[in-house]
Amino acid sequence: MSGPKKAGFGATMKAVFWSFFGVRKRKDYEHDAANLNPVHVILGGLIGVAIFIGILLFVVRMAVAK
């Protein structure tokens, strides 16, 4: 017998995206905690941080450009 179906990388990225804003329903959080792959969560978090830093750098460069 197999356990609950693990979520794919896309579902993990969606959960990581919403967690950056701190907006998750308790039911969704509990579902994510049971179904997300920890390796995908770490990779998703690193990708999210890289995108966030890239956006910040872009905004700063546009603000200081003459």
Short mmCIF file of N, CA, C and O in Angstrom, two decimals, residues 33-59:
data_model
loop_
_atom_site.label_atom_id
_atom_site.label_comp_id
_atom_site.label_asym_id
_atom_site.label_seq_id
_atom_site.Cartn_x
_atom_site.Cartn_y
_atom_site.Cartn_z
N ALA A 33 1.74 20.39 4.51
CA ALA A 33 2.67 19.74 5.43
C ALA A 33 2.65 18.22 5.26
O ALA A 33 3.68 17.57 5.41
N ALA A 34 1.51 17.69 4.90
CA ALA A 34 1.41 16.24 4.73
C ALA A 34 1.85 15.77 3.35
O ALA A 34 2.27 14.62 3.20
N ASN A 35 1.79 16.64 2.33
CA ASN A 35 1.99 16.18 0.97
C ASN A 35 3.21 16.74 0.24
O ASN A 35 3.56 16.23 -0.81
N LEU A 36 3.82 17.80 0.75
CA LEU A 36 4.94 18.40 0.02
C LEU A 36 6.23 17.65 0.29
O LEU A 36 6.48 17.17 1.40
N ASN A 37 7.04 17.58 -0.72
CA ASN A 37 8.36 16.95 -0.63
C ASN A 37 9.33 17.99 -0.05
O ASN A 37 9.46 19.08 -0.60
N PRO A 38 10.00 17.70 1.05
CA PRO A 38 10.90 18.67 1.68
C PRO A 38 12.01 19.18 0.75
O PRO A 38 12.38 20.34 0.81
N VAL A 39 12.50 18.31 -0.12
CA VAL A 39 13.55 18.74 -1.06
C VAL A 39 12.98 19.78 -2.03
O VAL A 39 13.62 20.79 -2.32
N HIS A 40 11.75 19.55 -2.49
CA HIS A 40 11.11 20.52 -3.38
C HIS A 40 10.87 21.85 -2.67
O HIS A 40 10.99 22.92 -3.28
N VAL A 41 10.52 21.79 -1.40
CA VAL A 41 10.28 23.02 -0.63
C VAL A 41 11.58 23.83 -0.52
O VAL A 41 11.58 25.05 -0.72
N ILE A 42 12.68 23.16 -0.24
CA ILE A 42 13.97 23.85 -0.14
C ILE A 42 14.36 24.47 -1.48
O ILE A 42 14.75 25.64 -1.55
N LEU A 43 14.25 23.68 -2.55
CA LEU A 43 14.58 24.20 -3.88
C LEU A 43 13.65 25.36 -4.27
O LEU A 43 14.09 26.37 -4.81
N GLY A 44 12.37 25.20 -3.97
CA GLY A 44 11.41 26.27 -4.26
C GLY A 44 11.72 27.54 -3.49
O GLY A 44 11.62 28.64 -4.02
N GLY A 45 12.11 27.38 -2.24
CA GLY A 45 12.48 28.55 -1.43
C GLY A 45 13.71 29.24 -1.97
O GLY A 45 13.76 30.48 -2.04
N LEU A 46 14.70 28.47 -2.39
CA LEU A 46 15.91 29.07 -2.97
C LEU A 46 15.60 29.79 -4.28
O LEU A 46 16.12 30.89 -4.53
N ILE A 47 14.76 29.18 -5.10
CA ILE A 47 14.37 29.83 -6.36
C ILE A 47 13.59 31.11 -6.05
O ILE A 47 13.81 32.15 -6.68
N GLY A 48 12.68 31.05 -5.09
CA GLY A 48 11.90 32.24 -4.71
C GLY A 48 12.78 33.37 -4.20
O GLY A 48 12.57 34.53 -4.55
N VAL A 49 13.76 33.04 -3.38
CA VAL A 49 14.69 34.05 -2.87
C VAL A 49 15.50 34.66 -3.99
O VAL A 49 15.69 35.88 -4.05
N ALA A 50 15.96 33.83 -4.93
CA ALA A 50 16.75 34.34 -6.06
C ALA A 50 15.91 35.29 -6.92
O ALA A 50 16.39 36.36 -7.33
N ILE A 51 14.66 34.94 -7.16
CA ILE A 51 13.77 35.82 -7.94
C ILE A 51 13.52 37.12 -7.18
O ILE A 51 13.56 38.21 -7.76
N PHE A 52 13.27 37.03 -5.89
CA PHE A 52 13.03 38.22 -5.07
C PHE A 52 14.24 39.16 -5.09
O PHE A 52 14.09 40.37 -5.27
N ILE A 53 15.43 38.61 -4.91
CA ILE A 53 16.64 39.44 -4.94
C ILE A 53 16.83 40.05 -6.32
O ILE A 53 17.20 41.22 -6.44
N GLY A 54 16.57 39.27 -7.37
CA GLY A 54 16.67 39.80 -8.73
C GLY A 54 15.73 40.97 -8.96
O GLY A 54 16.11 41.98 -9.57
N ILE A 55 14.51 40.85 -8.48
CA ILE A 55 13.54 41.95 -8.62
C ILE A 55 14.00 43.17 -7.84
O ILE A 55 13.93 44.31 -8.34
N LEU A 56 14.50 42.97 -6.62
CA LEU A 56 15.00 44.10 -5.83
C LEU A 56 16.16 44.79 -6.53
O LEU A 56 16.21 46.03 -6.58
N LEU A 57 17.09 44.02 -7.07
CA LEU A 57 18.23 44.61 -7.78
C LEU A 57 17.76 45.39 -9.00
O LEU A 57 18.27 46.48 -9.28
N PHE A 58 16.80 44.85 -9.73
CA PHE A 58 16.26 45.53 -10.90
C PHE A 58 15.62 46.86 -10.51
O PHE A 58 15.86 47.89 -11.14
N VAL A 59 14.82 46.85 -9.45
CA VAL A 59 14.14 48.08 -9.01
C VAL A 59 15.16 49.12 -8.55
O VAL A 59 15.04 50.30 -8.90
#
